[in-house]
């Protein structure tokens, strides 16, 4: 397949994904705005920060490296070996779910059961949902490699909408269930997501349409682990590349979710403030998920198919290199234009957007400042997403390993800034305690922390600074 044909497929994948996501996300946006008015900040904080962090960490560490390595291969490959490698994500996900679940239950602060009931069961079900989603990983990679334009978007959007409808129903009719509501909805979401892929391939394989797509498998059993004719269970070149990406996955997860790890492990803000922060964070990243993520995922496949990792640019087809360079330039211009537009209008309408979305719970306090900061952060995300999808699709294994060293330095700087901020707040709180340790009176009976209210803003500004370094 020529570079221009691949470019056309990538463009259709990105545009279709964008339009469908806008439609489905609009429905989800309305449902979430409705649900927020029936929840406490503490419930939102536990679900959106701590339990979602457990789920995202498990899935990211178990599959991200496999996705990047298995999507980078050319057309001439033994897909049975690639599928065998992808099935290793399931036992790896079980390991991470068990280990992280133990950390979440035994080492972290357990919320008050009167405020947030059924925390233990929530941890178990969120970990289980991560493992269930990993079962569909071979189907996902096969669909992405063959650029099934609508499958991914429809499957994910339908799952999210059904999850939001289930949450809304349970919140209205069974509010005493507590975390059971969100845990069961998360498990339902992953089950629906995997079933969409399984049902699609079950109907596709064996039909005349499968011949049109030139799929490397002809029946469902071919997607299961098996010993290929060559004798090797996996492609060791892909396995070594997976290990290189796997080392980076730890640092990328820290850079992506760093503020949530700080809030979870260091308890710098209470669960209610965590809920406000995460809600604003999700609203601010809505554009990044709608526009930049589909573009990044689609054109990563384009660059990985057009460019060859282990060859210098002068030794590759110059037509393919020229097309890749022109596409990269156009994507950077588009990302810069979209990011500047969001930054400009976001500063002016942040408070109005928060008031419409979540009412006074979000629009009062530090919420508008957080959202304005995020508008600038979106600009960095746009540029970083395009450049990252190109570099990781074009780099050789040795260059990936060198990039790992740079990410180590960035990750250590990131965490060092957070720890310094945490230490500064603790020192301020200790000083205020000493100042208020005299005889109780009407003015000193309840010590107040003037810096704690703005601490979520400071955490985000630190993340913004690291974003500049990363770009």
Short mmCIF file of N, CA and C in Angstrom, two decimals, residues 8-147:
data_model
loop_
_atom_site.label_atom_id
_atom_site.label_comp_id
_atom_site.label_asym_id
_atom_site.label_seq_id
_atom_site.Cartn_x
_atom_site.Cartn_y
_atom_site.Cartn_z
N UNK A 8 -4.59 8.66 3.10
CA UNK A 8 -6.04 8.80 2.95
C UNK A 8 -6.80 8.03 4.00
N UNK A 9 -6.35 6.81 4.31
CA UNK A 9 -7.01 6.02 5.35
C UNK A 9 -6.85 6.68 6.72
N UNK A 10 -5.64 7.19 7.01
CA UNK A 10 -5.42 7.85 8.30
C UNK A 10 -6.28 9.10 8.44
N UNK A 11 -6.41 9.86 7.34
CA UNK A 11 -7.23 11.07 7.39
C UNK A 11 -8.69 10.72 7.61
N UNK A 12 -9.18 9.66 6.94
CA UNK A 12 -10.57 9.24 7.15
C UNK A 12 -10.78 8.74 8.56
N UNK A 13 -9.79 8.02 9.09
CA UNK A 13 -9.90 7.53 10.45
C UNK A 13 -9.98 8.68 11.44
N UNK A 14 -9.14 9.71 11.25
CA UNK A 14 -9.14 10.85 12.17
C UNK A 14 -10.41 11.67 12.05
N UNK A 15 -10.85 11.95 10.80
CA UNK A 15 -12.04 12.79 10.62
C UNK A 15 -13.31 12.09 11.10
N UNK A 16 -13.44 10.80 10.78
CA UNK A 16 -14.61 10.06 11.24
C UNK A 16 -14.61 9.94 12.76
N UNK A 17 -13.43 9.68 13.30
CA UNK A 17 -13.33 9.60 14.76
C UNK A 17 -13.70 10.91 15.41
N UNK A 18 -13.28 12.02 14.81
CA UNK A 18 -13.57 13.33 15.37
C UNK A 18 -15.06 13.62 15.36
N UNK A 19 -15.72 13.39 14.23
CA UNK A 19 -17.14 13.70 14.13
C UNK A 19 -17.99 12.83 15.04
N UNK A 20 -17.68 11.53 15.08
CA UNK A 20 -18.45 10.63 15.93
C UNK A 20 -18.21 10.93 17.40
N UNK A 21 -16.96 11.25 17.76
CA UNK A 21 -16.68 11.56 19.16
C UNK A 21 -17.37 12.83 19.60
N UNK A 22 -17.43 13.83 18.73
CA UNK A 22 -18.14 15.06 19.09
C UNK A 22 -19.60 14.76 19.39
N UNK A 23 -20.23 13.93 18.55
CA UNK A 23 -21.63 13.59 18.75
C UNK A 23 -21.83 12.83 20.06
N UNK A 24 -21.04 11.78 20.27
CA UNK A 24 -21.21 10.95 21.46
C UNK A 24 -20.78 11.67 22.73
N UNK A 25 -19.71 12.47 22.64
CA UNK A 25 -19.25 13.20 23.82
C UNK A 25 -20.25 14.27 24.24
N UNK A 26 -20.98 14.83 23.29
CA UNK A 26 -22.00 15.82 23.63
C UNK A 26 -23.09 15.17 24.47
N UNK A 27 -23.49 13.96 24.10
CA UNK A 27 -24.48 13.23 24.90
C UNK A 27 -23.92 12.92 26.29
N UNK A 28 -22.68 12.45 26.33
CA UNK A 28 -22.05 12.14 27.62
C UNK A 28 -21.89 13.38 28.47
N UNK A 29 -21.55 14.51 27.85
CA UNK A 29 -21.38 15.78 28.56
C UNK A 29 -22.67 16.16 29.29
N UNK A 30 -23.80 16.04 28.61
CA UNK A 30 -25.08 16.38 29.22
C UNK A 30 -25.40 15.43 30.38
N UNK A 31 -25.14 14.14 30.19
CA UNK A 31 -25.40 13.16 31.25
C UNK A 31 -24.51 13.42 32.47
N UNK A 32 -23.24 13.71 32.25
CA UNK A 32 -22.34 13.96 33.38
C UNK A 32 -22.72 15.24 34.12
N UNK A 33 -23.11 16.28 33.38
CA UNK A 33 -23.55 17.51 34.04
C UNK A 33 -24.78 17.26 34.91
N UNK A 34 -25.65 16.37 34.46
CA UNK A 34 -26.83 16.01 35.26
C UNK A 34 -26.42 15.22 36.50
N UNK A 35 -25.50 14.25 36.34
CA UNK A 35 -25.09 13.40 37.46
C UNK A 35 -24.39 14.20 38.54
N UNK A 36 -23.57 15.19 38.15
CA UNK A 36 -22.79 15.96 39.13
C UNK A 36 -23.67 16.65 40.17
N UNK A 37 -24.88 16.98 39.81
CA UNK A 37 -25.77 17.70 40.72
C UNK A 37 -26.36 16.80 41.81
N UNK A 38 -26.10 15.49 41.74
CA UNK A 38 -26.63 14.56 42.74
C UNK A 38 -25.52 13.88 43.54
N UNK A 39 -24.28 14.33 43.37
CA UNK A 39 -23.15 13.68 44.03
C UNK A 39 -22.43 14.66 44.94
N UNK A 40 -21.79 14.11 45.98
CA UNK A 40 -20.93 14.92 46.84
C UNK A 40 -19.54 15.02 46.23
N UNK A 41 -18.80 16.05 46.65
CA UNK A 41 -17.45 16.22 46.14
C UNK A 41 -16.56 15.06 46.54
N UNK A 42 -16.80 14.48 47.71
CA UNK A 42 -15.96 13.37 48.18
C UNK A 42 -16.11 12.13 47.29
N UNK A 43 -17.35 11.82 46.90
CA UNK A 43 -17.58 10.67 46.01
C UNK A 43 -16.88 10.91 44.68
N UNK A 44 -17.02 12.11 44.14
CA UNK A 44 -16.39 12.44 42.87
C UNK A 44 -14.88 12.32 42.97
N UNK A 45 -14.31 12.77 44.10
CA UNK A 45 -12.87 12.70 44.28
C UNK A 45 -12.35 11.27 44.34
N UNK A 46 -13.04 10.41 45.10
CA UNK A 46 -12.61 9.02 45.22
C UNK A 46 -12.71 8.29 43.87
N UNK A 47 -13.81 8.49 43.16
CA UNK A 47 -14.02 7.77 41.90
C UNK A 47 -13.09 8.30 40.81
N UNK A 48 -13.10 9.61 40.60
CA UNK A 48 -12.39 10.19 39.47
C UNK A 48 -10.89 10.30 39.66
N UNK A 49 -10.44 10.30 40.92
CA UNK A 49 -9.00 10.40 41.16
C UNK A 49 -8.43 9.05 41.57
N UNK A 50 -8.85 8.53 42.71
CA UNK A 50 -8.18 7.35 43.24
C UNK A 50 -8.54 6.07 42.46
N UNK A 51 -9.82 5.77 42.29
CA UNK A 51 -10.19 4.52 41.61
C UNK A 51 -9.88 4.56 40.12
N UNK A 52 -10.11 5.71 39.49
CA UNK A 52 -9.76 5.83 38.08
C UNK A 52 -8.25 5.75 37.88
N UNK A 53 -7.47 6.24 38.84
CA UNK A 53 -6.02 6.12 38.76
C UNK A 53 -5.59 4.66 38.83
N UNK A 54 -6.25 3.88 39.67
CA UNK A 54 -5.97 2.44 39.74
C UNK A 54 -6.24 1.78 38.39
N UNK A 55 -7.37 2.09 37.79
CA UNK A 55 -7.75 1.51 36.50
C UNK A 55 -6.79 1.94 35.39
N UNK A 56 -6.51 3.24 35.30
CA UNK A 56 -5.67 3.73 34.21
C UNK A 56 -4.23 3.25 34.36
N UNK A 57 -3.73 3.16 35.59
CA UNK A 57 -2.36 2.68 35.79
C UNK A 57 -2.24 1.22 35.39
N UNK A 58 -3.22 0.41 35.75
CA UNK A 58 -3.19 -1.02 35.40
C UNK A 58 -3.21 -1.22 33.89
N UNK A 59 -4.13 -0.56 33.21
CA UNK A 59 -4.24 -0.75 31.76
C UNK A 59 -3.04 -0.15 31.02
N UNK A 60 -2.56 0.99 31.49
CA UNK A 60 -1.45 1.63 30.80
C UNK A 60 -0.18 0.79 30.90
N UNK A 61 0.15 0.36 32.10
CA UNK A 61 1.38 -0.42 32.27
C UNK A 61 1.29 -1.78 31.58
N UNK A 62 0.08 -2.31 31.45
CA UNK A 62 -0.07 -3.65 30.86
C UNK A 62 -0.11 -3.63 29.34
N UNK A 63 -0.52 -2.52 28.71
CA UNK A 63 -0.76 -2.60 27.27
C UNK A 63 -0.07 -1.52 26.43
N UNK A 64 0.30 -0.38 26.99
CA UNK A 64 0.79 0.73 26.17
C UNK A 64 2.01 0.34 25.34
N UNK A 65 2.98 -0.34 25.96
CA UNK A 65 4.19 -0.73 25.23
C UNK A 65 3.85 -1.73 24.13
N UNK A 66 2.93 -2.65 24.38
CA UNK A 66 2.54 -3.64 23.38
C UNK A 66 1.86 -2.97 22.20
N UNK A 67 1.03 -1.97 22.47
CA UNK A 67 0.35 -1.28 21.39
C UNK A 67 1.36 -0.60 20.45
N UNK A 68 2.29 0.14 21.02
CA UNK A 68 3.24 0.88 20.20
C UNK A 68 4.13 -0.05 19.38
N UNK A 69 4.57 -1.14 20.01
CA UNK A 69 5.46 -2.06 19.31
C UNK A 69 4.72 -2.84 18.22
N UNK A 70 3.52 -3.31 18.50
CA UNK A 70 2.80 -4.16 17.55
C UNK A 70 2.17 -3.37 16.41
N UNK A 71 1.97 -2.07 16.58
CA UNK A 71 1.46 -1.24 15.50
C UNK A 71 2.56 -0.71 14.61
N UNK A 72 3.83 -0.96 14.97
CA UNK A 72 4.95 -0.41 14.21
C UNK A 72 5.44 -1.36 13.12
N UNK A 73 4.99 -2.61 13.11
CA UNK A 73 5.48 -3.57 12.14
C UNK A 73 4.94 -3.31 10.75
N UNK A 74 5.65 -3.83 9.76
CA UNK A 74 5.22 -3.67 8.37
C UNK A 74 4.18 -4.72 7.99
N UNK A 75 3.89 -4.76 6.70
CA UNK A 75 2.86 -5.69 6.23
C UNK A 75 3.35 -7.14 6.28
N UNK A 76 4.68 -7.34 6.06
CA UNK A 76 5.24 -8.68 6.06
C UNK A 76 5.58 -9.10 7.50
N UNK A 77 4.66 -9.75 8.13
CA UNK A 77 4.88 -10.22 9.50
C UNK A 77 4.03 -11.46 9.74
N UNK A 78 4.41 -12.19 10.76
CA UNK A 78 3.62 -13.34 11.17
C UNK A 78 2.65 -12.87 12.25
N UNK A 79 1.38 -12.69 11.87
CA UNK A 79 0.41 -12.13 12.79
C UNK A 79 0.12 -13.06 13.97
N UNK A 80 0.34 -14.34 13.80
CA UNK A 80 0.13 -15.25 14.93
C UNK A 80 1.11 -14.95 16.06
N UNK A 81 2.35 -14.59 15.71
CA UNK A 81 3.32 -14.20 16.73
C UNK A 81 2.94 -12.88 17.39
N UNK A 82 2.46 -11.94 16.57
CA UNK A 82 2.04 -10.65 17.12
C UNK A 82 0.87 -10.82 18.07
N UNK A 83 -0.11 -11.63 17.70
CA UNK A 83 -1.26 -11.87 18.57
C UNK A 83 -0.85 -12.59 19.85
N UNK A 84 0.11 -13.54 19.75
CA UNK A 84 0.61 -14.19 20.96
C UNK A 84 1.24 -13.18 21.92
N UNK A 85 1.99 -12.23 21.35
CA UNK A 85 2.60 -11.19 22.18
C UNK A 85 1.54 -10.33 22.84
N UNK A 86 0.48 -10.01 22.10
CA UNK A 86 -0.58 -9.16 22.66
C UNK A 86 -1.35 -9.86 23.78
N UNK A 87 -1.49 -11.18 23.69
CA UNK A 87 -2.21 -11.89 24.76
C UNK A 87 -1.43 -11.87 26.08
N UNK A 88 -0.15 -11.54 26.05
CA UNK A 88 0.62 -11.43 27.29
C UNK A 88 0.17 -10.24 28.13
N UNK A 89 -0.60 -9.32 27.53
CA UNK A 89 -1.12 -8.19 28.31
C UNK A 89 -2.09 -8.64 29.39
N UNK A 90 -2.77 -9.78 29.18
CA UNK A 90 -3.76 -10.23 30.17
C UNK A 90 -3.09 -10.69 31.47
N UNK A 91 -2.12 -11.63 31.45
CA UNK A 91 -1.46 -11.98 32.72
C UNK A 91 -0.71 -10.81 33.33
N UNK A 92 -0.13 -9.95 32.48
CA UNK A 92 0.54 -8.77 33.02
C UNK A 92 -0.47 -7.84 33.70
N UNK A 93 -1.66 -7.72 33.12
CA UNK A 93 -2.71 -6.90 33.75
C UNK A 93 -3.19 -7.50 35.05
N UNK A 94 -3.29 -8.84 35.13
CA UNK A 94 -3.68 -9.49 36.39
C UNK A 94 -2.66 -9.19 37.48
N UNK A 95 -1.36 -9.25 37.13
CA UNK A 95 -0.32 -8.93 38.10
C UNK A 95 -0.45 -7.50 38.62
N UNK A 96 -0.57 -6.54 37.69
CA UNK A 96 -0.66 -5.15 38.12
C UNK A 96 -1.95 -4.88 38.90
N UNK A 97 -3.05 -5.51 38.52
CA UNK A 97 -4.30 -5.32 39.24
C UNK A 97 -4.20 -5.82 40.67
N UNK A 98 -3.58 -7.00 40.86
CA UNK A 98 -3.42 -7.55 42.22
C UNK A 98 -2.48 -6.70 43.05
N UNK A 99 -1.35 -6.32 42.45
CA UNK A 99 -0.36 -5.55 43.20
C UNK A 99 -0.89 -4.16 43.57
N UNK A 100 -1.41 -3.45 42.58
CA UNK A 100 -1.92 -2.10 42.84
C UNK A 100 -3.17 -2.14 43.73
N UNK A 101 -4.01 -3.18 43.57
CA UNK A 101 -5.16 -3.32 44.46
C UNK A 101 -4.74 -3.47 45.91
N UNK A 102 -3.68 -4.25 46.14
CA UNK A 102 -3.16 -4.38 47.51
C UNK A 102 -2.66 -3.04 48.04
N UNK A 103 -1.97 -2.28 47.20
CA UNK A 103 -1.48 -0.95 47.62
C UNK A 103 -2.65 -0.04 47.95
N UNK A 104 -3.66 -0.04 47.10
CA UNK A 104 -4.82 0.85 47.30
C UNK A 104 -5.60 0.48 48.57
N UNK A 105 -5.61 -0.79 48.94
CA UNK A 105 -6.38 -1.23 50.11
C UNK A 105 -5.57 -1.18 51.41
N UNK A 106 -4.27 -1.45 51.32
CA UNK A 106 -3.48 -1.62 52.54
C UNK A 106 -2.59 -0.43 52.88
N UNK A 107 -2.12 0.30 51.88
CA UNK A 107 -1.15 1.36 52.14
C UNK A 107 -1.73 2.77 52.08
N UNK A 108 -2.80 2.95 51.34
CA UNK A 108 -3.39 4.28 51.21
C UNK A 108 -4.46 4.52 52.28
N UNK A 109 -4.72 5.80 52.50
CA UNK A 109 -5.76 6.17 53.47
C UNK A 109 -7.13 5.71 52.99
N UNK A 110 -7.85 5.03 53.86
CA UNK A 110 -9.20 4.55 53.53
C UNK A 110 -10.21 5.64 53.88
N UNK A 111 -11.08 6.04 52.96
CA UNK A 111 -12.06 7.10 53.26
C UNK A 111 -13.07 6.64 54.31
N UNK A 112 -13.71 7.62 54.94
CA UNK A 112 -14.73 7.37 55.94
C UNK A 112 -15.90 6.60 55.30
N UNK A 113 -16.23 5.40 55.79
CA UNK A 113 -17.32 4.63 55.18
C UNK A 113 -18.67 5.32 55.26
N UNK A 114 -18.84 6.24 56.22
CA UNK A 114 -20.11 6.98 56.30
C UNK A 114 -20.25 8.00 55.17
N UNK A 115 -19.10 8.49 54.68
CA UNK A 115 -19.11 9.48 53.60
C UNK A 115 -18.99 8.80 52.24
N UNK A 116 -18.09 7.80 52.15
CA UNK A 116 -17.85 7.07 50.91
C UNK A 116 -17.96 5.57 51.21
N UNK A 117 -19.14 4.99 51.12
CA UNK A 117 -19.30 3.57 51.46
C UNK A 117 -18.78 2.63 50.38
N UNK A 118 -18.43 1.40 50.79
CA UNK A 118 -18.05 0.31 49.89
C UNK A 118 -16.77 0.59 49.11
N UNK A 119 -15.79 1.17 49.80
CA UNK A 119 -14.53 1.50 49.13
C UNK A 119 -13.78 0.24 48.70
N UNK A 120 -13.72 -0.78 49.55
CA UNK A 120 -12.99 -2.01 49.22
C UNK A 120 -13.52 -2.70 47.98
N UNK A 121 -14.83 -2.83 47.88
CA UNK A 121 -15.42 -3.45 46.70
C UNK A 121 -15.17 -2.60 45.46
N UNK A 122 -15.12 -1.30 45.63
CA UNK A 122 -14.81 -0.43 44.50
C UNK A 122 -13.43 -0.69 43.94
N UNK A 123 -12.43 -0.88 44.82
CA UNK A 123 -11.08 -1.19 44.36
C UNK A 123 -11.05 -2.51 43.60
N UNK A 124 -11.74 -3.53 44.13
CA UNK A 124 -11.75 -4.85 43.49
C UNK A 124 -12.39 -4.77 42.10
N UNK A 125 -13.53 -4.10 41.98
CA UNK A 125 -14.23 -4.07 40.70
C UNK A 125 -13.52 -3.21 39.67
N UNK A 126 -12.88 -2.13 40.09
CA UNK A 126 -12.12 -1.32 39.14
C UNK A 126 -10.90 -2.09 38.63
N UNK A 127 -10.23 -2.84 39.51
CA UNK A 127 -9.12 -3.68 39.06
C UNK A 127 -9.59 -4.77 38.11
N UNK A 128 -10.74 -5.39 38.41
CA UNK A 128 -11.29 -6.42 37.54
C UNK A 128 -11.67 -5.85 36.18
N UNK A 129 -12.22 -4.66 36.16
CA UNK A 129 -12.60 -4.04 34.89
C UNK A 129 -11.39 -3.79 34.00
N UNK A 130 -10.26 -3.46 34.61
CA UNK A 130 -9.03 -3.27 33.83
C UNK A 130 -8.61 -4.56 33.16
N UNK A 131 -8.68 -5.68 33.88
CA UNK A 131 -8.31 -6.98 33.31
C UNK A 131 -9.28 -7.36 32.19
N UNK A 132 -10.56 -7.12 32.38
CA UNK A 132 -11.55 -7.44 31.35
C UNK A 132 -11.27 -6.66 30.07
N UNK A 133 -10.91 -5.41 30.19
CA UNK A 133 -10.62 -4.61 29.00
C UNK A 133 -9.39 -5.13 28.26
N UNK A 134 -8.42 -5.65 28.98
CA UNK A 134 -7.21 -6.16 28.34
C UNK A 134 -7.49 -7.41 27.51
N UNK A 135 -8.59 -8.11 27.78
CA UNK A 135 -8.95 -9.28 26.97
C UNK A 135 -9.22 -8.86 25.52
N UNK A 136 -9.67 -7.67 25.31
CA UNK A 136 -9.96 -7.20 23.96
C UNK A 136 -8.78 -6.57 23.25
N UNK A 137 -7.59 -6.60 23.84
CA UNK A 137 -6.44 -5.93 23.26
C UNK A 137 -6.05 -6.49 21.88
N UNK A 138 -5.99 -7.81 21.67
CA UNK A 138 -5.67 -8.30 20.32
C UNK A 138 -6.66 -7.82 19.25
N UNK A 139 -7.94 -7.74 19.60
CA UNK A 139 -8.94 -7.26 18.65
C UNK A 139 -8.71 -5.78 18.35
N UNK A 140 -8.36 -5.00 19.37
CA UNK A 140 -8.14 -3.57 19.19
C UNK A 140 -6.96 -3.31 18.26
N UNK A 141 -5.85 -3.99 18.49
CA UNK A 141 -4.65 -3.78 17.67
C UNK A 141 -4.90 -4.22 16.23
N UNK A 142 -5.57 -5.34 16.04
CA UNK A 142 -5.88 -5.80 14.69
C UNK A 142 -6.77 -4.80 13.96
N UNK A 143 -7.74 -4.24 14.66
CA UNK A 143 -8.62 -3.24 14.05
C UNK A 143 -7.86 -1.97 13.71
N UNK A 144 -6.97 -1.52 14.59
CA UNK A 144 -6.21 -0.31 14.32
C UNK A 144 -5.23 -0.52 13.17
N UNK A 145 -4.57 -1.68 13.14
CA UNK A 145 -3.58 -1.94 12.09
C UNK A 145 -4.22 -1.95 10.71
N UNK A 146 -5.49 -2.38 10.63
CA UNK A 146 -6.18 -2.42 9.34
C UNK A 146 -7.14 -1.24 9.17
N UNK A 147 -7.02 -0.26 10.05
CA UNK A 147 -7.72 1.01 9.94
C UNK A 147 -9.23 0.86 9.75
#
